[in-house]
């Protein structure tokens, strides 16, 4: 009989927009191709170049609230007046299949995931300073001054939450930040507590003398 699979890893990544979260998450997925990326649902309008079903699943308030009432989200948050949420089905199906899932979500959402699924691995990505963050946001040229101010104020307010995360990565050098993220995933995957079924199967072979 085939041994039961151990569950995949639920990886939660947060950090202010402009911290380099997206780039680091892309690199982790390149280095660990078995990671699946949960596509969030949002009521925020698409930015130029964003594609429905790729960047987000874009929807309206009524549909989002109906799904919320049906308990369809693992977590959700209202950020800058728009809803964002992680549909539950995809995440749990994949974890049960022994595959990893990555969520790139804000702190409110990360805390809900930690509460509901304590085995999740929470990583916070920080820019080296608020000044660098502001410069990165301005260089992106995607947000108005008002939105940039809101994002900076939010980043400042979020700093108190970092200690609730399992890991922090300071992104002053992208390559080093990616190495650190990869090291975290490698170590987490090797934890005995995450490999119970695998260990049982191997030990059975040992006792059979194979
Ligand atoms: P943006 O509008 O810049 O794409 O995202 C704004 C914020 O919403 C970011 O901090 C992003 O991480 C967060 N976010 C994106 N998707 C989700 C989600 O499904 N749940 C939660 N809680 N936050 C999300």
PDB file of C-alpha atoms and ligand atoms in Angstrom:
ATOM      1  CA  UNK A   1       0.000   0.000   0.000  1.00  0.00           C
ATOM      2  CA  UNK A   2       1.239   3.492  -0.826  1.00  0.00           C
ATOM      3  CA  UNK A   3       2.179   5.540   2.263  1.00  0.00           C
ATOM      4  CA  UNK A   4      -0.096   8.520   2.930  1.00  0.00           C
ATOM      5  CA  UNK A   5       1.423  11.789   1.825  1.00  0.00           C
ATOM      6  CA  UNK A   6       2.478  14.396   4.326  1.00  0.00           C
ATOM      7  CA  UNK A   7       0.734  17.735   3.967  1.00  0.00           C
ATOM      8  CA  UNK A   8       2.292  20.466   1.885  1.00  0.00           C
ATOM      9  CA  UNK A   9       3.599  23.667   3.377  1.00  0.00           C
ATOM     10  CA  UNK A  10       1.374  26.747   3.676  1.00  0.00           C
ATOM     11  CA  UNK A  11       3.694  29.718   3.233  1.00  0.00           C
ATOM     12  CA  UNK A  12       2.387  33.177   4.082  1.00  0.00           C
ATOM     13  CA  UNK A  13       4.361  36.190   2.915  1.00  0.00           C
ATOM     14  CA  UNK A  14       3.588  39.753   4.014  1.00  0.00           C
ATOM     15  CA  UNK A  15       5.343  43.085   3.910  1.00  0.00           C
ATOM     16  CA  UNK A  16       4.664  46.584   2.686  1.00  0.00           C
ATOM     17  CA  UNK A  17       4.082  47.088  -1.043  1.00  0.00           C
ATOM     18  CA  UNK A  18       7.466  48.085  -2.383  1.00  0.00           C
ATOM     19  CA  UNK A  19       9.386  45.758  -0.034  1.00  0.00           C
ATOM     20  CA  UNK A  20      10.125  43.455  -2.938  1.00  0.00           C
ATOM     21  CA  UNK A  21       7.657  40.799  -1.796  1.00  0.00           C
ATOM     22  CA  UNK A  22       6.485  39.966  -5.296  1.00  0.00           C
ATOM     23  CA  UNK A  23      10.007  39.535  -6.659  1.00  0.00           C
ATOM     24  CA  UNK A  24      11.052  37.330  -3.729  1.00  0.00           C
ATOM     25  CA  UNK A  25       7.890  35.222  -4.023  1.00  0.00           C
ATOM     26  CA  UNK A  26       8.520  34.763  -7.766  1.00  0.00           C
ATOM     27  CA  UNK A  27      12.080  33.635  -7.013  1.00  0.00           C
ATOM     28  CA  UNK A  28      10.886  31.146  -4.363  1.00  0.00           C
ATOM     29  CA  UNK A  29       8.442  29.675  -6.848  1.00  0.00           C
ATOM     30  CA  UNK A  30      11.188  29.381  -9.452  1.00  0.00           C
ATOM     31  CA  UNK A  31      13.429  27.586  -6.929  1.00  0.00           C
ATOM     32  CA  UNK A  32      10.593  25.392  -5.591  1.00  0.00           C
ATOM     33  CA  UNK A  33       8.426  24.679  -8.637  1.00  0.00           C
ATOM     34  CA  UNK A  34       6.073  22.530  -6.549  1.00  0.00           C
ATOM     35  CA  UNK A  35       4.744  25.680  -4.858  1.00  0.00           C
ATOM     36  CA  UNK A  36       1.284  26.646  -6.042  1.00  0.00           C
ATOM     37  CA  UNK A  37       0.234  30.246  -5.876  1.00  0.00           C
ATOM     38  CA  UNK A  38      -3.200  30.964  -4.521  1.00  0.00           C
ATOM     39  CA  UNK A  39      -4.891  33.648  -6.582  1.00  0.00           C
ATOM     40  CA  UNK A  40      -6.701  36.065  -4.298  1.00  0.00           C
ATOM     41  CA  UNK A  41     -10.066  37.536  -5.015  1.00  0.00           C
ATOM     42  CA  UNK A  42     -10.401  41.308  -4.777  1.00  0.00           C
ATOM     43  CA  UNK A  43     -12.914  44.084  -5.323  1.00  0.00           C
ATOM     44  CA  UNK A  44     -10.165  46.543  -6.260  1.00  0.00           C
ATOM     45  CA  UNK A  45     -10.177  47.518  -9.943  1.00  0.00           C
ATOM     46  CA  UNK A  46      -7.390  46.006 -12.079  1.00  0.00           C
ATOM     47  CA  UNK A  47      -4.268  48.129 -12.621  1.00  0.00           C
ATOM     48  CA  UNK A  48      -3.004  48.498 -16.174  1.00  0.00           C
ATOM     49  CA  UNK A  49      -1.522  45.192 -17.301  1.00  0.00           C
ATOM     50  CA  UNK A  50      -3.185  43.090 -14.593  1.00  0.00           C
ATOM     51  CA  UNK A  51      -5.110  40.089 -15.856  1.00  0.00           C
ATOM     52  CA  UNK A  52      -8.199  38.528 -14.259  1.00  0.00           C
ATOM     53  CA  UNK A  53      -7.385  35.001 -13.086  1.00  0.00           C
ATOM     54  CA  UNK A  54      -3.655  35.669 -13.188  1.00  0.00           C
ATOM     55  CA  UNK A  55      -2.916  38.565 -10.809  1.00  0.00           C
ATOM     56  CA  UNK A  56      -6.227  38.420  -8.983  1.00  0.00           C
ATOM     57  CA  UNK A  57      -9.757  37.262  -9.528  1.00  0.00           C
ATOM     58  CA  UNK A  58     -11.498  40.618  -9.829  1.00  0.00           C
ATOM     59  CA  UNK A  59     -15.067  40.816  -8.609  1.00  0.00           C
ATOM     60  CA  UNK A  60     -17.634  43.197  -7.090  1.00  0.00           C
ATOM     61  CA  UNK A  61     -18.741  43.802  -3.501  1.00  0.00           C
ATOM     62  CA  UNK A  62     -21.986  41.834  -3.768  1.00  0.00           C
ATOM     63  CA  UNK A  63     -20.267  38.673  -5.023  1.00  0.00           C
ATOM     64  CA  UNK A  64     -17.455  38.968  -2.484  1.00  0.00           C
ATOM     65  CA  UNK A  65     -19.903  39.425   0.396  1.00  0.00           C
ATOM     66  CA  UNK A  66     -21.981  36.448  -0.762  1.00  0.00           C
ATOM     67  CA  UNK A  67     -18.859  34.251  -0.720  1.00  0.00           C
ATOM     68  CA  UNK A  68     -17.942  35.640   2.688  1.00  0.00           C
ATOM     69  CA  UNK A  69     -21.365  34.667   4.023  1.00  0.00           C
ATOM     70  CA  UNK A  70     -20.852  31.172   2.586  1.00  0.00           C
ATOM     71  CA  UNK A  71     -17.539  30.862   4.508  1.00  0.00           C
ATOM     72  CA  UNK A  72     -15.620  30.422   1.261  1.00  0.00           C
ATOM     73  CA  UNK A  73     -12.487  32.274   2.394  1.00  0.00           C
ATOM     74  CA  UNK A  74      -9.560  31.044   4.481  1.00  0.00           C
ATOM     75  CA  UNK A  75      -8.967  34.693   5.338  1.00  0.00           C
ATOM     76  CA  UNK A  76      -9.959  38.094   4.058  1.00  0.00           C
ATOM     77  CA  UNK A  77      -9.245  41.752   4.725  1.00  0.00           C
ATOM     78  CA  UNK A  78     -10.365  45.182   3.721  1.00  0.00           C
ATOM     79  CA  UNK A  79      -7.321  47.098   2.515  1.00  0.00           C
ATOM     80  CA  UNK A  80      -7.632  50.667   1.225  1.00  0.00           C
ATOM     81  CA  UNK A  81     -11.452  50.276   1.020  1.00  0.00           C
ATOM     82  CA  UNK A  82     -11.300  47.116  -1.069  1.00  0.00           C
ATOM     83  CA  UNK A  83     -11.837  43.505  -0.099  1.00  0.00           C
ATOM     84  CA  UNK A  84      -9.115  40.929  -0.621  1.00  0.00           C
ATOM     85  CA  UNK A  85      -9.580  37.248   0.222  1.00  0.00           C
ATOM     86  CA  UNK A  86      -8.069  33.797  -0.203  1.00  0.00           C
ATOM     87  CA  UNK A  87     -10.528  31.180  -1.476  1.00  0.00           C
ATOM     88  CA  UNK A  88     -10.331  28.188   0.869  1.00  0.00           C
ATOM     89  CA  UNK A  89     -10.934  25.268  -1.501  1.00  0.00           C
ATOM     90  CA  UNK A  90      -7.817  25.582  -3.603  1.00  0.00           C
ATOM     91  CA  UNK A  91      -5.536  25.935  -0.584  1.00  0.00           C
ATOM     92  CA  UNK A  92      -6.754  22.930   1.392  1.00  0.00           C
ATOM     93  CA  UNK A  93      -7.071  20.673  -1.640  1.00  0.00           C
ATOM     94  CA  UNK A  94      -3.472  21.332  -2.577  1.00  0.00           C
ATOM     95  CA  UNK A  95      -2.077  20.945   0.938  1.00  0.00           C
ATOM     96  CA  UNK A  96      -3.891  17.618   1.291  1.00  0.00           C
ATOM     97  CA  UNK A  97      -2.242  16.475  -1.943  1.00  0.00           C
ATOM     98  CA  UNK A  98       1.135  17.140  -0.313  1.00  0.00           C
ATOM     99  CA  UNK A  99       1.822  20.223  -2.410  1.00  0.00           C
ATOM    100  CA  UNK A 100       2.854  23.625  -1.109  1.00  0.00           C
ATOM    101  CA  UNK A 101       0.825  26.819  -1.333  1.00  0.00           C
ATOM    102  CA  UNK A 102       2.063  30.385  -1.091  1.00  0.00           C
ATOM    103  CA  UNK A 103      -0.130  33.296   0.006  1.00  0.00           C
ATOM    104  CA  UNK A 104       1.011  36.855  -0.501  1.00  0.00           C
ATOM    105  CA  UNK A 105      -1.338  38.641   1.874  1.00  0.00           C
ATOM    106  CA  UNK A 106      -1.483  41.516   4.331  1.00  0.00           C
ATOM    107  CA  UNK A 107      -1.062  41.261   8.109  1.00  0.00           C
ATOM    108  CA  UNK A 108      -4.770  41.098   8.966  1.00  0.00           C
ATOM    109  CA  UNK A 109      -5.053  38.074   6.701  1.00  0.00           C
ATOM    110  CA  UNK A 110      -1.833  36.465   7.918  1.00  0.00           C
ATOM    111  CA  UNK A 111      -3.041  36.611  11.530  1.00  0.00           C
ATOM    112  CA  UNK A 112      -6.306  34.887  10.544  1.00  0.00           C
ATOM    113  CA  UNK A 113      -4.335  32.131   8.787  1.00  0.00           C
ATOM    114  CA  UNK A 114      -2.073  31.675  11.823  1.00  0.00           C
ATOM    115  CA  UNK A 115      -5.164  31.324  14.008  1.00  0.00           C
ATOM    116  CA  UNK A 116      -6.936  28.855  11.732  1.00  0.00           C
ATOM    117  CA  UNK A 117      -3.909  26.922  10.517  1.00  0.00           C
ATOM    118  CA  UNK A 118      -1.026  27.169  13.025  1.00  0.00           C
ATOM    119  CA  UNK A 119       1.279  24.966  10.891  1.00  0.00           C
ATOM    120  CA  UNK A 120       1.541  27.809   8.367  1.00  0.00           C
ATOM    121  CA  UNK A 121       4.970  29.408   7.976  1.00  0.00           C
ATOM    122  CA  UNK A 122       4.779  33.206   8.210  1.00  0.00           C
ATOM    123  CA  UNK A 123       7.497  35.289   6.579  1.00  0.00           C
ATOM    124  CA  UNK A 124       7.679  39.084   6.778  1.00  0.00           C
ATOM    125  CA  UNK A 125       9.650  40.966   4.112  1.00  0.00           C
ATOM    126  CA  UNK A 126      10.957  44.380   5.149  1.00  0.00           C
ATOM    127  CA  UNK A 127      12.614  47.063   3.055  1.00  0.00           C
ATOM    128  CA  UNK A 128      15.874  48.301   4.631  1.00  0.00           C
ATOM    129  CA  UNK A 129      14.249  51.635   5.619  1.00  0.00           C
ATOM    130  CA  UNK A 130      11.086  53.683   5.137  1.00  0.00           C
ATOM    131  CA  UNK A 131      13.064  56.102   2.949  1.00  0.00           C
ATOM    132  CA  UNK A 132      14.020  53.254   0.599  1.00  0.00           C
ATOM    133  CA  UNK A 133      10.414  52.077   0.595  1.00  0.00           C
ATOM    134  CA  UNK A 134       9.169  55.544  -0.370  1.00  0.00           C
ATOM    135  CA  UNK A 135      11.717  55.754  -3.182  1.00  0.00           C
ATOM    136  CA  UNK A 136      10.720  52.307  -4.512  1.00  0.00           C
ATOM    137  CA  UNK A 137       7.041  53.269  -4.492  1.00  0.00           C
ATOM    138  CA  UNK A 138       7.776  56.509  -6.350  1.00  0.00           C
ATOM    139  CA  UNK A 139       9.955  54.676  -8.894  1.00  0.00           C
ATOM    140  CA  UNK A 140       7.124  52.234  -9.668  1.00  0.00           C
ATOM    141  CA  UNK A 141       4.994  55.134 -10.896  1.00  0.00           C
ATOM    142  CA  UNK A 142       1.804  53.117 -10.347  1.00  0.00           C
ATOM    143  CA  UNK A 143       0.371  55.063  -7.416  1.00  0.00           C
ATOM    144  CA  UNK A 144      -0.657  58.669  -6.784  1.00  0.00           C
ATOM    145  CA  UNK A 145       0.988  60.721  -4.010  1.00  0.00           C
ATOM    146  CA  UNK A 146      -2.071  60.135  -1.871  1.00  0.00           C
ATOM    147  CA  UNK A 147      -1.852  56.347  -2.250  1.00  0.00           C
ATOM    148  CA  UNK A 148       1.896  56.424  -1.565  1.00  0.00           C
ATOM    149  CA  UNK A 149       1.250  58.348   1.665  1.00  0.00           C
ATOM    150  CA  UNK A 150      -1.393  55.793   2.676  1.00  0.00           C
ATOM    151  CA  UNK A 151       0.974  52.911   1.928  1.00  0.00           C
ATOM    152  CA  UNK A 152       3.780  54.499   3.990  1.00  0.00           C
ATOM    153  CA  UNK A 153       1.471  55.153   6.924  1.00  0.00           C
ATOM    154  CA  UNK A 154       0.258  51.557   6.715  1.00  0.00           C
ATOM    155  CA  UNK A 155       3.847  50.257   6.606  1.00  0.00           C
ATOM    156  CA  UNK A 156       4.706  52.246   9.748  1.00  0.00           C
ATOM    157  CA  UNK A 157       1.669  50.880  11.563  1.00  0.00           C
ATOM    158  CA  UNK A 158       2.523  47.326  10.568  1.00  0.00           C
ATOM    159  CA  UNK A 159       5.942  47.234  12.155  1.00  0.00           C
ATOM    160  CA  UNK A 160       4.501  46.220  15.541  1.00  0.00           C
ATOM    161  CA  UNK A 161       3.194  42.989  14.034  1.00  0.00           C
ATOM    162  CA  UNK A 162       6.490  41.643  12.753  1.00  0.00           C
ATOM    163  CA  UNK A 163       7.160  39.662  15.914  1.00  0.00           C
ATOM    164  CA  UNK A 164       4.051  37.563  15.308  1.00  0.00           C
ATOM    165  CA  UNK A 165       5.709  36.183  12.183  1.00  0.00           C
ATOM    166  CA  UNK A 166       8.031  33.170  12.229  1.00  0.00           C
ATOM    167  CA  UNK A 167      10.697  34.791  10.053  1.00  0.00           C
ATOM    168  CA  UNK A 168      11.796  38.251   8.930  1.00  0.00           C
ATOM    169  CA  UNK A 169      13.820  38.992   5.800  1.00  0.00           C
ATOM    170  CA  UNK A 170      15.327  42.437   5.253  1.00  0.00           C
ATOM    171  CA  UNK A 171      15.470  43.023   1.546  1.00  0.00           C
ATOM    172  CA  UNK A 172      18.512  45.244   1.082  1.00  0.00           C
ATOM    173  CA  UNK A 173      20.117  42.818  -1.338  1.00  0.00           C
ATOM    174  CA  UNK A 174      17.711  40.824  -3.473  1.00  0.00           C
ATOM    175  CA  UNK A 175      19.968  37.830  -4.031  1.00  0.00           C
ATOM    176  CA  UNK A 176      20.667  37.462  -0.327  1.00  0.00           C
ATOM    177  CA  UNK A 177      16.984  37.884   0.505  1.00  0.00           C
ATOM    178  CA  UNK A 178      16.067  35.109  -1.949  1.00  0.00           C
ATOM    179  CA  UNK A 179      18.750  32.802  -0.478  1.00  0.00           C
ATOM    180  CA  UNK A 180      17.309  33.383   2.976  1.00  0.00           C
ATOM    181  CA  UNK A 181      13.767  32.696   1.794  1.00  0.00           C
ATOM    182  CA  UNK A 182      14.890  29.465   0.082  1.00  0.00           C
ATOM    183  CA  UNK A 183      16.736  28.388   3.248  1.00  0.00           C
ATOM    184  CA  UNK A 184      13.588  28.904   5.325  1.00  0.00           C
ATOM    185  CA  UNK A 185      11.520  26.748   2.976  1.00  0.00           C
ATOM    186  CA  UNK A 186      14.162  24.021   2.828  1.00  0.00           C
ATOM    187  CA  UNK A 187      14.423  23.825   6.617  1.00  0.00           C
ATOM    188  CA  UNK A 188      10.646  23.938   7.160  1.00  0.00           C
ATOM    189  CA  UNK A 189      10.141  21.082   4.679  1.00  0.00           C
ATOM    190  CA  UNK A 190      12.625  18.932   6.608  1.00  0.00           C
ATOM    191  CA  UNK A 191      10.959  19.300  10.020  1.00  0.00           C
ATOM    192  CA  UNK A 192      10.153  15.903  11.509  1.00  0.00           C
ATOM    193  CA  UNK A 193       6.714  17.161  12.510  1.00  0.00           C
ATOM    194  CA  UNK A 194       5.920  17.724   8.824  1.00  0.00           C
ATOM    195  CA  UNK A 195       7.193  14.310   7.742  1.00  0.00           C
ATOM    196  CA  UNK A 196       5.353  11.910   9.963  1.00  0.00           C
ATOM    197  CA  UNK A 197       3.985   9.705   7.177  1.00  0.00           C
ATOM    198  CA  UNK A 198       7.298   9.679   5.344  1.00  0.00           C
ATOM    199  CA  UNK A 199       9.173   8.682   8.501  1.00  0.00           C
ATOM    200  CA  UNK A 200       6.671   5.907   9.248  1.00  0.00           C
ATOM    201  CA  UNK A 201       7.064   4.515   5.728  1.00  0.00           C
ATOM    202  CA  UNK A 202      10.863   4.575   5.909  1.00  0.00           C
ATOM    203  CA  UNK A 203      10.942   2.990   9.353  1.00  0.00           C
ATOM    204  CA  UNK A 204       8.685   0.186   8.096  1.00  0.00           C
ATOM    205  CA  UNK A 205      11.238  -0.604   5.408  1.00  0.00           C
ATOM    206  CA  UNK A 206      13.954  -0.646   8.051  1.00  0.00           C
ATOM    207  CA  UNK A 207      12.087  -3.112  10.233  1.00  0.00           C
ATOM    208  CA  UNK A 208      11.427  -5.293   7.175  1.00  0.00           C
ATOM    209  CA  UNK A 209      15.186  -5.172   6.576  1.00  0.00           C
ATOM    210  CA  UNK A 210      14.853  -3.681   3.064  1.00  0.00           C
TER     211      UNK A 210
HETATM  212  P1  LIG B   1      -2.413  45.503  -4.030  1.00  0.00           P
HETATM  213  O1  LIG B   1      -3.685  46.249  -4.187  1.00  0.00           O
HETATM  214  O2  LIG B   1      -1.221  46.406  -4.017  1.00  0.00           O
HETATM  215  O3  LIG B   1      -2.289  44.390  -5.049  1.00  0.00           O
HETATM  216  O4  LIG B   1      -2.459  44.785  -2.611  1.00  0.00           O
HETATM  217  C1  LIG B   1      -2.722  45.531  -1.465  1.00  0.00           C
HETATM  218  C2  LIG B   1      -2.490  44.673  -0.255  1.00  0.00           C
HETATM  219  O5  LIG B   1      -3.430  43.607  -0.188  1.00  0.00           O
HETATM  220  C3  LIG B   1      -1.104  44.032  -0.204  1.00  0.00           C
HETATM  221  O6  LIG B   1      -0.566  44.193   1.098  1.00  0.00           O
HETATM  222  C4  LIG B   1      -1.398  42.568  -0.485  1.00  0.00           C
HETATM  223  O7  LIG B   1      -0.426  41.721   0.133  1.00  0.00           O
HETATM  224  C5  LIG B   1      -2.768  42.409   0.157  1.00  0.00           C
HETATM  225  N1  LIG B   1      -3.483  41.257  -0.360  1.00  0.00           N
HETATM  226  C6  LIG B   1      -3.522  40.768  -1.613  1.00  0.00           C
HETATM  227  N2  LIG B   1      -4.290  39.684  -1.684  1.00  0.00           N
HETATM  228  C7  LIG B   1      -4.750  39.447  -0.439  1.00  0.00           C
HETATM  229  C8  LIG B   1      -5.605  38.446   0.153  1.00  0.00           C
HETATM  230  O8  LIG B   1      -6.096  37.518  -0.471  1.00  0.00           O
HETATM  231  N3  LIG B   1      -5.857  38.573   1.477  1.00  0.00           N
HETATM  232  C9  LIG B   1      -5.329  39.561   2.240  1.00  0.00           C
HETATM  233  N4  LIG B   1      -5.610  39.560   3.541  1.00  0.00           N
HETATM  234  N5  LIG B   1      -4.520  40.514   1.730  1.00  0.00           N
HETATM  235  C10 LIG B   1      -4.237  40.459   0.404  1.00  0.00           C
END
